Coordinates of N, CA and C in Angstrom, one line a residue:
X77 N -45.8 -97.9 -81.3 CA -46.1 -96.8 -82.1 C -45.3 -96.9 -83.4
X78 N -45.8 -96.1 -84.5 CA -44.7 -96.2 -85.5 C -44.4 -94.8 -86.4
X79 N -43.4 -94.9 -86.4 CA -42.7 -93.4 -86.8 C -42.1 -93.4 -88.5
X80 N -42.5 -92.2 -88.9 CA -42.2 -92.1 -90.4 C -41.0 -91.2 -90.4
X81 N -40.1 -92.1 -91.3 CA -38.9 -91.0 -91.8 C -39.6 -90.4 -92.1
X82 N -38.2 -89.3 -92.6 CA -37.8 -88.3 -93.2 C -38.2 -88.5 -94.4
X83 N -38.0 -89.4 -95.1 CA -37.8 -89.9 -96.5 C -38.8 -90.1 -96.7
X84 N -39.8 -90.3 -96.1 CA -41.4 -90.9 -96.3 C -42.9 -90.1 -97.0
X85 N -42.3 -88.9 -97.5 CA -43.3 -87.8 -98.3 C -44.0 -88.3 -98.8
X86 N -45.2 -89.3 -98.4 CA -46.0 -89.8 -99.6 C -45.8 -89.5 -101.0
X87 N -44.5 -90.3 -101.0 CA -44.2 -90.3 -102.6 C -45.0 -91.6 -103.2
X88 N -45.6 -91.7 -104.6 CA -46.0 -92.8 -104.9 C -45.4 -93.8 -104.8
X89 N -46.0 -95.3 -104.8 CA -45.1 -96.5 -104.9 C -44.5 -96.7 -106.4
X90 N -43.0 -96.8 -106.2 CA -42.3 -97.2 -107.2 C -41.7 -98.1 -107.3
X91 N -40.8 -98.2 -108.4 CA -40.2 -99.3 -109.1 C -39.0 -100.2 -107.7
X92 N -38.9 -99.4 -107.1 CA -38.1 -99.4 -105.8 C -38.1 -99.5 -104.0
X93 N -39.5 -98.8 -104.7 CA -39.7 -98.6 -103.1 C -40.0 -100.0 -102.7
X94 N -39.6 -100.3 -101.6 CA -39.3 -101.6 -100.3 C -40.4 -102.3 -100.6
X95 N -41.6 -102.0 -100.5 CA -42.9 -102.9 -100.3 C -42.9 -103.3 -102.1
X96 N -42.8 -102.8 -103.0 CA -42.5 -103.2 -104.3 C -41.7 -104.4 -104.7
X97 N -40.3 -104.0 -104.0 CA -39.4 -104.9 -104.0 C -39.6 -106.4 -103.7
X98 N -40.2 -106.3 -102.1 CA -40.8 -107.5 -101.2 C -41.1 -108.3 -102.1
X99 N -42.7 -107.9 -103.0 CA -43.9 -108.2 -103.7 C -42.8 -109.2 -104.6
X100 N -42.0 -108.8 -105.2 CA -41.2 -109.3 -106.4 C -40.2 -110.3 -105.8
X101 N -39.4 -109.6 -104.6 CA -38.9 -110.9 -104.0 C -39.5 -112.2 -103.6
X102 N -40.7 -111.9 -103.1 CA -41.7 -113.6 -102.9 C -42.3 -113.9 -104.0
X103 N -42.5 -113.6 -105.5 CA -42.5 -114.3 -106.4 C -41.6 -114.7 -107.0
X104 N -40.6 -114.1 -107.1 CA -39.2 -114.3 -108.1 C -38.5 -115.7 -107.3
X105 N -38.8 -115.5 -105.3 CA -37.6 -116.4 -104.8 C -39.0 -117.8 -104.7
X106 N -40.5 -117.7 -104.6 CA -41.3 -118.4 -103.9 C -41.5 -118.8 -102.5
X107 N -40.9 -117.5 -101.8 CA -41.0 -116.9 -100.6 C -42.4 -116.7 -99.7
X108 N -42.9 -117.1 -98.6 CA -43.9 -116.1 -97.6 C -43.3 -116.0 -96.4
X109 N -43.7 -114.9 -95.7 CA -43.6 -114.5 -94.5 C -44.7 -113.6 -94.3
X110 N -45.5 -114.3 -93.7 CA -46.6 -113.1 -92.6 C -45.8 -111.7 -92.2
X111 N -45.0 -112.6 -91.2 CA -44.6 -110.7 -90.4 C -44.0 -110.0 -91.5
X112 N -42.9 -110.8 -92.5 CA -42.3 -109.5 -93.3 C -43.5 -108.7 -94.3
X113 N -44.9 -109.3 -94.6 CA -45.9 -108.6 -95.0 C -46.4 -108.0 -94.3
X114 N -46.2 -107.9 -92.7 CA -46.8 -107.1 -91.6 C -45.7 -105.7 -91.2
X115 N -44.7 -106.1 -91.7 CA -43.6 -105.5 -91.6 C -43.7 -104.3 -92.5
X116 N -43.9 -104.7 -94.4 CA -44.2 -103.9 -95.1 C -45.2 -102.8 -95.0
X117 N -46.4 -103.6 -94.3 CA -47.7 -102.9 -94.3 C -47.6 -102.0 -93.0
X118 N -46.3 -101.6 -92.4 CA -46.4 -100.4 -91.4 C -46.6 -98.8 -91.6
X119 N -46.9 -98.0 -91.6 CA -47.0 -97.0 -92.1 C -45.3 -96.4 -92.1
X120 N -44.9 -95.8 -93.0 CA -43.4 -94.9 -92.9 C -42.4 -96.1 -92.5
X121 N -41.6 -95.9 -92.4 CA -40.4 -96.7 -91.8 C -39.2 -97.1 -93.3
X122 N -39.6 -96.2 -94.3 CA -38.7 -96.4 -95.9 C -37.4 -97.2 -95.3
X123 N -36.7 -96.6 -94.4 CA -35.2 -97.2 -94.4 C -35.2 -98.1 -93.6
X124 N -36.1 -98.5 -92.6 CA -36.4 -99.8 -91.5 C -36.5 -100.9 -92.8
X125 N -37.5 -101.0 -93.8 CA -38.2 -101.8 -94.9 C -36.7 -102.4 -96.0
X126 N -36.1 -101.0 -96.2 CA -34.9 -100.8 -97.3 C -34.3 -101.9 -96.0
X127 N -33.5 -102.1 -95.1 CA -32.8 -102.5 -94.5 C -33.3 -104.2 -94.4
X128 N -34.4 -104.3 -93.9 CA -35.0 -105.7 -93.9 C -34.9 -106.5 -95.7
X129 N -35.0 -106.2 -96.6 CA -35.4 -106.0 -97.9 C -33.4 -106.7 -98.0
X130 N -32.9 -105.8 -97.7 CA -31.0 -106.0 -98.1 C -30.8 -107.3 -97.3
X131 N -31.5 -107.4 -95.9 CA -31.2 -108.7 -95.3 C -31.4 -109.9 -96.0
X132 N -32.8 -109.9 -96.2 CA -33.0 -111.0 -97.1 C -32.5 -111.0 -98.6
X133 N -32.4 -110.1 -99.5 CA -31.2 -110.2 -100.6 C -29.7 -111.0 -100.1
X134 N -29.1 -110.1 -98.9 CA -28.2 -110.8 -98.8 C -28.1 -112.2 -98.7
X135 N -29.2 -113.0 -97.4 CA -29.0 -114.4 -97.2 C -29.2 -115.0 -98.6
X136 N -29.9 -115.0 -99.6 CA -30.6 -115.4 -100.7 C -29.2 -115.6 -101.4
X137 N -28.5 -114.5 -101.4 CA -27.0 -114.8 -102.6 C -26.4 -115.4 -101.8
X138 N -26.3 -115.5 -100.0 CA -25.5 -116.4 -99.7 C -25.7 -118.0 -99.8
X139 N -27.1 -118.2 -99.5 CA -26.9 -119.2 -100.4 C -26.8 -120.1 -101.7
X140 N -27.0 -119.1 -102.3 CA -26.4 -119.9 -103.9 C -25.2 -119.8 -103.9
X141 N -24.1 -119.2 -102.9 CA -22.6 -120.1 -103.2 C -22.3 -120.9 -102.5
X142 N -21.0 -121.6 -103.4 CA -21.1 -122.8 -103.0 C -20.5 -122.4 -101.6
X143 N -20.6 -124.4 -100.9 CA -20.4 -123.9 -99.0 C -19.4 -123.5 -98.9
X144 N -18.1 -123.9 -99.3 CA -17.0 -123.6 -99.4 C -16.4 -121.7 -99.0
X145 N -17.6 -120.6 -100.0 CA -17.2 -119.8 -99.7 C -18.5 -119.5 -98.8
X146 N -19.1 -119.7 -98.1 CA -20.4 -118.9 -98.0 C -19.5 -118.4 -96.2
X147 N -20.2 -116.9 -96.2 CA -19.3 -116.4 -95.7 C -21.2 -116.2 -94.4
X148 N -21.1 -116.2 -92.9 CA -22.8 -116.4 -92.1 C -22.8 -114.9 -91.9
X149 N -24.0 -114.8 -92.2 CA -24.9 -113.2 -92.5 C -25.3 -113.4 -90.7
X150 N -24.7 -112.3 -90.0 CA -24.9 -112.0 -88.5 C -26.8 -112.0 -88.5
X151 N -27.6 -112.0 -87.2 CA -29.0 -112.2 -87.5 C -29.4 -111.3 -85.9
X152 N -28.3 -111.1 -86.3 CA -28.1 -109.7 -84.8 C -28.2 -108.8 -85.1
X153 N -29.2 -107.8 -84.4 CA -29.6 -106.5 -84.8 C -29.3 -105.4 -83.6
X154 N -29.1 -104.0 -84.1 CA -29.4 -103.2 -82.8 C -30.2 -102.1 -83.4
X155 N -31.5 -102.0 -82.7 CA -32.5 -100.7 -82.9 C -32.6 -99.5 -81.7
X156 N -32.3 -98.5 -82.1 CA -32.1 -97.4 -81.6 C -32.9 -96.4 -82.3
X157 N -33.6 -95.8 -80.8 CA -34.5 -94.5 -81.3 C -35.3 -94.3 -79.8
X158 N -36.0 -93.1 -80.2 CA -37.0 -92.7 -79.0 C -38.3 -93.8 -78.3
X159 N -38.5 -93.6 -77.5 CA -39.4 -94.9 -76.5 C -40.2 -94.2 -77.7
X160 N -41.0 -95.6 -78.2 CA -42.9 -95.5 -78.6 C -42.2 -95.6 -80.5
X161 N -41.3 -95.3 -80.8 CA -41.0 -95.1 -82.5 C -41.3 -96.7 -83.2
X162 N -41.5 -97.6 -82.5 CA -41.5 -98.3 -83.1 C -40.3 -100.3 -82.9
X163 N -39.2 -99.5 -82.3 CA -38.1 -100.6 -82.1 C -38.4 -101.8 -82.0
X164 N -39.5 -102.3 -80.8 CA -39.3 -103.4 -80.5 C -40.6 -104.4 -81.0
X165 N -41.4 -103.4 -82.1 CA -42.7 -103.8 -83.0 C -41.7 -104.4 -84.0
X166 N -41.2 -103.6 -84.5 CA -40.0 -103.9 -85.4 C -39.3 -105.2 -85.7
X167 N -38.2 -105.3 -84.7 CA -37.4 -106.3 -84.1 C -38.6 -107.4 -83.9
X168 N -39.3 -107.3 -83.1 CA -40.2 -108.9 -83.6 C -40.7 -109.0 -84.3
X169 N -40.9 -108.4 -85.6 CA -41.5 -108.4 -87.1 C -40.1 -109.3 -87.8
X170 N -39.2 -108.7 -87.3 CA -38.3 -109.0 -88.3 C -37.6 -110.1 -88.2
X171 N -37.5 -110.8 -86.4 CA -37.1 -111.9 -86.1 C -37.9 -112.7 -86.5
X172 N -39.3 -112.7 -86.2 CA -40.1 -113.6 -87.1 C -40.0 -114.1 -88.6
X173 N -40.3 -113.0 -89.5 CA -39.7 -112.7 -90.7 C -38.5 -113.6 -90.8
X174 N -37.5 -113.5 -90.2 CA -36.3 -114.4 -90.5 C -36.2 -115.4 -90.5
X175 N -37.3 -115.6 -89.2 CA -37.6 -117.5 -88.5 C -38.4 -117.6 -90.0
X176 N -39.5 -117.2 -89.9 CA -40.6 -117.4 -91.4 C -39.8 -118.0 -92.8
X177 N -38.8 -117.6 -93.3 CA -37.9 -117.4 -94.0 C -36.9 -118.7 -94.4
X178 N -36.6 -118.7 -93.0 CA -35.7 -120.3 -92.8 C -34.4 -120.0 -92.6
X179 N -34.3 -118.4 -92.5 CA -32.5 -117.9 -92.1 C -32.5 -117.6 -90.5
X180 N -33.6 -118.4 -89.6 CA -33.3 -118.1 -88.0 C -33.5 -119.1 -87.7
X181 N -33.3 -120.4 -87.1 CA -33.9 -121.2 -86.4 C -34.9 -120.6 -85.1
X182 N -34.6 -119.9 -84.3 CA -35.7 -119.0 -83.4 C -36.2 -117.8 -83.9
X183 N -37.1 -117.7 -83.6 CA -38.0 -116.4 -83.9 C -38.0 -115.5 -82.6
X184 N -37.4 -115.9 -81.8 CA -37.7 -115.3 -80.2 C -36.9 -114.2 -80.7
X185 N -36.8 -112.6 -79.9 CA -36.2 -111.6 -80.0 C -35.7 -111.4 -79.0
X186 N -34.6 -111.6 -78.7 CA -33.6 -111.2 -77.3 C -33.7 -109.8 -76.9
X187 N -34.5 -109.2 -76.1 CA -34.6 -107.7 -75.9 C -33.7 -107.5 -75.1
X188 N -32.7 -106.0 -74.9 CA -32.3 -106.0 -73.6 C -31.3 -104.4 -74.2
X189 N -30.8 -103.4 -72.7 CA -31.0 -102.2 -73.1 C -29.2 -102.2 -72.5
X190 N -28.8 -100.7 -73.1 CA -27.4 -100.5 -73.0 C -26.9 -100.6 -71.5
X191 N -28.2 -100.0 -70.7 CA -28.3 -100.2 -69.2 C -27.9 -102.1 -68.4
X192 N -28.4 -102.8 -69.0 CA -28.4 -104.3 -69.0 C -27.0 -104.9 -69.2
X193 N -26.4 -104.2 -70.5 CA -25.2 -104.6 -70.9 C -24.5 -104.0 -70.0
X194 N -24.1 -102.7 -69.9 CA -23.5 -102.0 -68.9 C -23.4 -102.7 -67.6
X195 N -23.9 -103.4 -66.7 CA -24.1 -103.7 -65.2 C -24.1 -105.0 -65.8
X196 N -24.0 -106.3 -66.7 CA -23.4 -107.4 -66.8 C -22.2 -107.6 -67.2
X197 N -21.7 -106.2 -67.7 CA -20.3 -106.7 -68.0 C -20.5 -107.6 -69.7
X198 N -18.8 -107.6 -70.1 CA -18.9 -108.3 -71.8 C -19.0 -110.0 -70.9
X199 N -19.2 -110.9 -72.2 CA -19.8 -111.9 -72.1 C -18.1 -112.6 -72.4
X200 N -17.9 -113.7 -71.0 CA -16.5 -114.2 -71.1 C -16.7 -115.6 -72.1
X201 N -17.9 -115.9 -72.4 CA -18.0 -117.1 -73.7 C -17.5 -116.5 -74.9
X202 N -18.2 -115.1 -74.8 CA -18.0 -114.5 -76.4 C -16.7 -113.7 -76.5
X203 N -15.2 -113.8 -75.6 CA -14.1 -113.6 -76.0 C -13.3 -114.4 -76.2

């Protein structure tokens, strides 16, 4: 399902809004991605869009510096909200999008719930 902010009052498209931005960021960088244009084209979701939109801004500056300082943009997400809003349409729009992009080598989305983490315990590789 997909859920509309708050923020989402069918206000016209502007100079700013996300899906605008997108448009300009795959001309300006010579960018495509399917999902992140499947991503755009969801109804409501302003701050989900705004959020994906900063991701890829960010990798983009990270790579124009040099290696020396480039500091790695995490490609780890956590979506939180009510069953049916949308999360896990999302998260594989966006992992794709990133794979699409060339800032994921996998497109796969690791799903898994606080319940999961809770009864495995932290991860003794990742301390």
């Amino acid at each position: 399902g997909e859920e509309a902010d708050s923020e989402d009052d069918e206000e016209p498209p502007g100079p700013h809004d996300p899906e605008t931005e997108w448009r300009e960021a795959k001309e300006r960088h010579a960018m495509a991605s399917a999902a992140m244009d499947r991503l755009m084209g969801l109804t409501g979701l302003r701050s989900v869009k705004r959020s994906a939109i900063r991701i890829v801004k960010e990798v983009l500056l990270r790579r124009g510096r040099p290696a020396g300082i480039r500091a790695e943009t995490s490609m780890n997400f956590l979506f939180v909200g009510n069953p049916g809003c949308g999360k896990t349409t999302v998260a594989k729009l966006l992992g794709a999008a990133m794979a699409e992009l060339g800032f994921r080598t996998n497109p796969v989305v690791e799903e898994t719930s606080a319940q999961a983490i809770l009864k495995v315990g932290p991860d003794p590789v990742a301390a």
